[in-house]
C-alpha cells in the first residue's frame, strides 16, 4: 500500500495553523501548570507525526481531524476546559446555566 500524497502547501498550512494556535494558547493562559498539562499531548503528537511523516502518512482527512483535536486541546489549555467561552455560548443558546 502506498502512502497518501500531500501537497507542500497542505503540510505548511497544517504546521502554520498548529504553531499559531499553540502560540496564541501560550499567551497569558488561565493557569500555566494546567496549560502545560493540557497542551503537552498535542505537542507530543505533533512531534510524533513529524518524526513518522517520512515513513507513515495518514490520509489528509485524518491529518486534519488530528489537527482539529489538537486545536481543542490547545484552546482548552488556554482557558481550562471549565472556562472555555463556547460552553457559555451554548448554555445561553439553550437557556441553561453552565
PDB file of C-alpha atoms in Angstrom:
ATOM      1  CA  UNK A   1       0.000   0.000   0.000  1.00  0.00           C
ATOM      2  CA  UNK A   2       1.348   3.408  -0.890  1.00  0.00           C
ATOM      3  CA  UNK A   3       1.416   6.404   1.395  1.00  0.00           C
ATOM      4  CA  UNK A   4      -1.090   9.181   0.685  1.00  0.00           C
ATOM      5  CA  UNK A   5       0.422  12.182  -1.037  1.00  0.00           C
ATOM      6  CA  UNK A   6       0.190  15.701   0.325  1.00  0.00           C
ATOM      7  CA  UNK A   7       0.895  18.984  -1.342  1.00  0.00           C
ATOM      8  CA  UNK A   8       3.594  21.061   0.299  1.00  0.00           C
ATOM      9  CA  UNK A   9       1.065  23.824   0.862  1.00  0.00           C
ATOM     10  CA  UNK A  10      -1.248  21.470   2.799  1.00  0.00           C
ATOM     11  CA  UNK A  11       1.591  20.382   5.080  1.00  0.00           C
ATOM     12  CA  UNK A  12       2.681  24.003   5.531  1.00  0.00           C
ATOM     13  CA  UNK A  13      -0.894  25.062   6.327  1.00  0.00           C
ATOM     14  CA  UNK A  14      -1.213  22.291   8.928  1.00  0.00           C
ATOM     15  CA  UNK A  15       2.046  23.370  10.597  1.00  0.00           C
ATOM     16  CA  UNK A  16       1.175  27.094  10.487  1.00  0.00           C
ATOM     17  CA  UNK A  17      -2.278  26.529  12.000  1.00  0.00           C
ATOM     18  CA  UNK A  18      -0.846  24.318  14.763  1.00  0.00           C
ATOM     19  CA  UNK A  19       2.019  26.672  15.649  1.00  0.00           C
ATOM     20  CA  UNK A  20      -0.202  29.786  15.510  1.00  0.00           C
ATOM     21  CA  UNK A  21      -2.792  28.187  17.780  1.00  0.00           C
ATOM     22  CA  UNK A  22      -0.057  26.986  20.135  1.00  0.00           C
ATOM     23  CA  UNK A  23       1.430  30.499  20.288  1.00  0.00           C
ATOM     24  CA  UNK A  24      -1.991  32.049  20.962  1.00  0.00           C
ATOM     25  CA  UNK A  25      -2.682  29.442  23.628  1.00  0.00           C
ATOM     26  CA  UNK A  26       0.614  30.169  25.401  1.00  0.00           C
ATOM     27  CA  UNK A  27      -0.070  33.901  25.780  1.00  0.00           C
ATOM     28  CA  UNK A  28      -1.385  34.529  29.313  1.00  0.00           C
ATOM     29  CA  UNK A  29      -3.220  31.232  29.886  1.00  0.00           C
ATOM     30  CA  UNK A  30      -5.598  30.999  32.843  1.00  0.00           C
ATOM     31  CA  UNK A  31      -3.192  28.686  34.719  1.00  0.00           C
ATOM     32  CA  UNK A  32       0.302  27.881  33.437  1.00  0.00           C
ATOM     33  CA  UNK A  33       0.529  24.416  35.057  1.00  0.00           C
ATOM     34  CA  UNK A  34      -2.857  23.413  33.656  1.00  0.00           C
ATOM     35  CA  UNK A  35      -1.780  24.790  30.291  1.00  0.00           C
ATOM     36  CA  UNK A  36       1.284  22.537  30.248  1.00  0.00           C
ATOM     37  CA  UNK A  37      -0.745  19.502  31.294  1.00  0.00           C
ATOM     38  CA  UNK A  38      -3.407  20.043  28.639  1.00  0.00           C
ATOM     39  CA  UNK A  39      -1.135  21.158  25.798  1.00  0.00           C
ATOM     40  CA  UNK A  40       1.666  18.603  26.204  1.00  0.00           C
ATOM     41  CA  UNK A  41      -0.289  15.760  24.481  1.00  0.00           C
ATOM     42  CA  UNK A  42      -0.810  17.990  21.426  1.00  0.00           C
ATOM     43  CA  UNK A  43       2.877  18.918  21.330  1.00  0.00           C
ATOM     44  CA  UNK A  44       3.896  15.266  21.752  1.00  0.00           C
ATOM     45  CA  UNK A  45       1.511  14.251  18.969  1.00  0.00           C
ATOM     46  CA  UNK A  46       2.919  16.930  16.670  1.00  0.00           C
ATOM     47  CA  UNK A  47       6.456  15.674  17.303  1.00  0.00           C
ATOM     48  CA  UNK A  48       5.457  12.032  16.734  1.00  0.00           C
ATOM     49  CA  UNK A  49       3.652  12.895  13.487  1.00  0.00           C
ATOM     50  CA  UNK A  50       6.647  14.913  12.288  1.00  0.00           C
ATOM     51  CA  UNK A  51       9.027  12.032  13.030  1.00  0.00           C
ATOM     52  CA  UNK A  52       6.782   9.434  11.383  1.00  0.00           C
ATOM     53  CA  UNK A  53       5.918  11.560   8.341  1.00  0.00           C
ATOM     54  CA  UNK A  54       8.668  10.202   6.033  1.00  0.00           C
ATOM     55  CA  UNK A  55       7.701   6.550   6.690  1.00  0.00           C
ATOM     56  CA  UNK A  56       3.999   6.674   7.541  1.00  0.00           C
ATOM     57  CA  UNK A  57       1.385   9.175   6.448  1.00  0.00           C
ATOM     58  CA  UNK A  58      -2.218   9.432   7.474  1.00  0.00           C
ATOM     59  CA  UNK A  59      -4.827  10.309   4.897  1.00  0.00           C
ATOM     60  CA  UNK A  60      -5.435  14.058   4.555  1.00  0.00           C
ATOM     61  CA  UNK A  61      -8.808  13.702   6.314  1.00  0.00           C
ATOM     62  CA  UNK A  62      -7.225  12.012   9.333  1.00  0.00           C
ATOM     63  CA  UNK A  63      -4.437  14.605   9.432  1.00  0.00           C
ATOM     64  CA  UNK A  64      -6.983  17.464   9.529  1.00  0.00           C
ATOM     65  CA  UNK A  65      -9.069  15.671  12.177  1.00  0.00           C
ATOM     66  CA  UNK A  66      -5.934  15.250  14.299  1.00  0.00           C
ATOM     67  CA  UNK A  67      -5.287  18.976  13.878  1.00  0.00           C
ATOM     68  CA  UNK A  68      -8.871  19.764  14.929  1.00  0.00           C
ATOM     69  CA  UNK A  69      -8.423  17.699  18.091  1.00  0.00           C
ATOM     70  CA  UNK A  70      -5.075  19.384  18.779  1.00  0.00           C
ATOM     71  CA  UNK A  71      -6.799  22.775  18.497  1.00  0.00           C
ATOM     72  CA  UNK A  72      -9.396  21.636  21.044  1.00  0.00           C
ATOM     73  CA  UNK A  73      -6.556  20.667  23.401  1.00  0.00           C
ATOM     74  CA  UNK A  74      -4.786  23.994  22.854  1.00  0.00           C
ATOM     75  CA  UNK A  75      -7.930  26.077  23.423  1.00  0.00           C
ATOM     76  CA  UNK A  76      -8.760  24.012  26.498  1.00  0.00           C
ATOM     77  CA  UNK A  77      -5.252  24.587  27.790  1.00  0.00           C
ATOM     78  CA  UNK A  78      -5.557  28.342  27.362  1.00  0.00           C
ATOM     79  CA  UNK A  79      -8.831  28.763  29.241  1.00  0.00           C
ATOM     80  CA  UNK A  80      -9.035  25.425  31.118  1.00  0.00           C
ATOM     81  CA  UNK A  81     -11.971  23.380  29.929  1.00  0.00           C
ATOM     82  CA  UNK A  82     -14.314  24.717  32.626  1.00  0.00           C
ATOM     83  CA  UNK A  83     -13.863  28.302  31.397  1.00  0.00           C
ATOM     84  CA  UNK A  84     -13.927  27.894  27.596  1.00  0.00           C
ATOM     85  CA  UNK A  85     -16.283  30.611  26.248  1.00  0.00           C
ATOM     86  CA  UNK A  86     -18.007  28.187  23.859  1.00  0.00           C
ATOM     87  CA  UNK A  87     -19.597  26.489  26.866  1.00  0.00           C
ATOM     88  CA  UNK A  88     -21.181  29.778  27.920  1.00  0.00           C
ATOM     89  CA  UNK A  89     -22.407  30.422  24.370  1.00  0.00           C
ATOM     90  CA  UNK A  90     -24.077  27.014  24.171  1.00  0.00           C
ATOM     91  CA  UNK A  91     -25.608  27.411  27.639  1.00  0.00           C
ATOM     92  CA  UNK A  92     -27.033  30.819  26.707  1.00  0.00           C
ATOM     93  CA  UNK A  93     -28.373  29.426  23.432  1.00  0.00           C
ATOM     94  CA  UNK A  94     -30.186  26.650  25.276  1.00  0.00           C
ATOM     95  CA  UNK A  95     -31.387  28.881  28.104  1.00  0.00           C
ATOM     96  CA  UNK A  96     -29.395  26.918  30.658  1.00  0.00           C
ATOM     97  CA  UNK A  97     -26.667  27.693  33.149  1.00  0.00           C
ATOM     98  CA  UNK A  98     -23.283  26.179  32.889  1.00  0.00           C
TER      99      UNK A  98
END
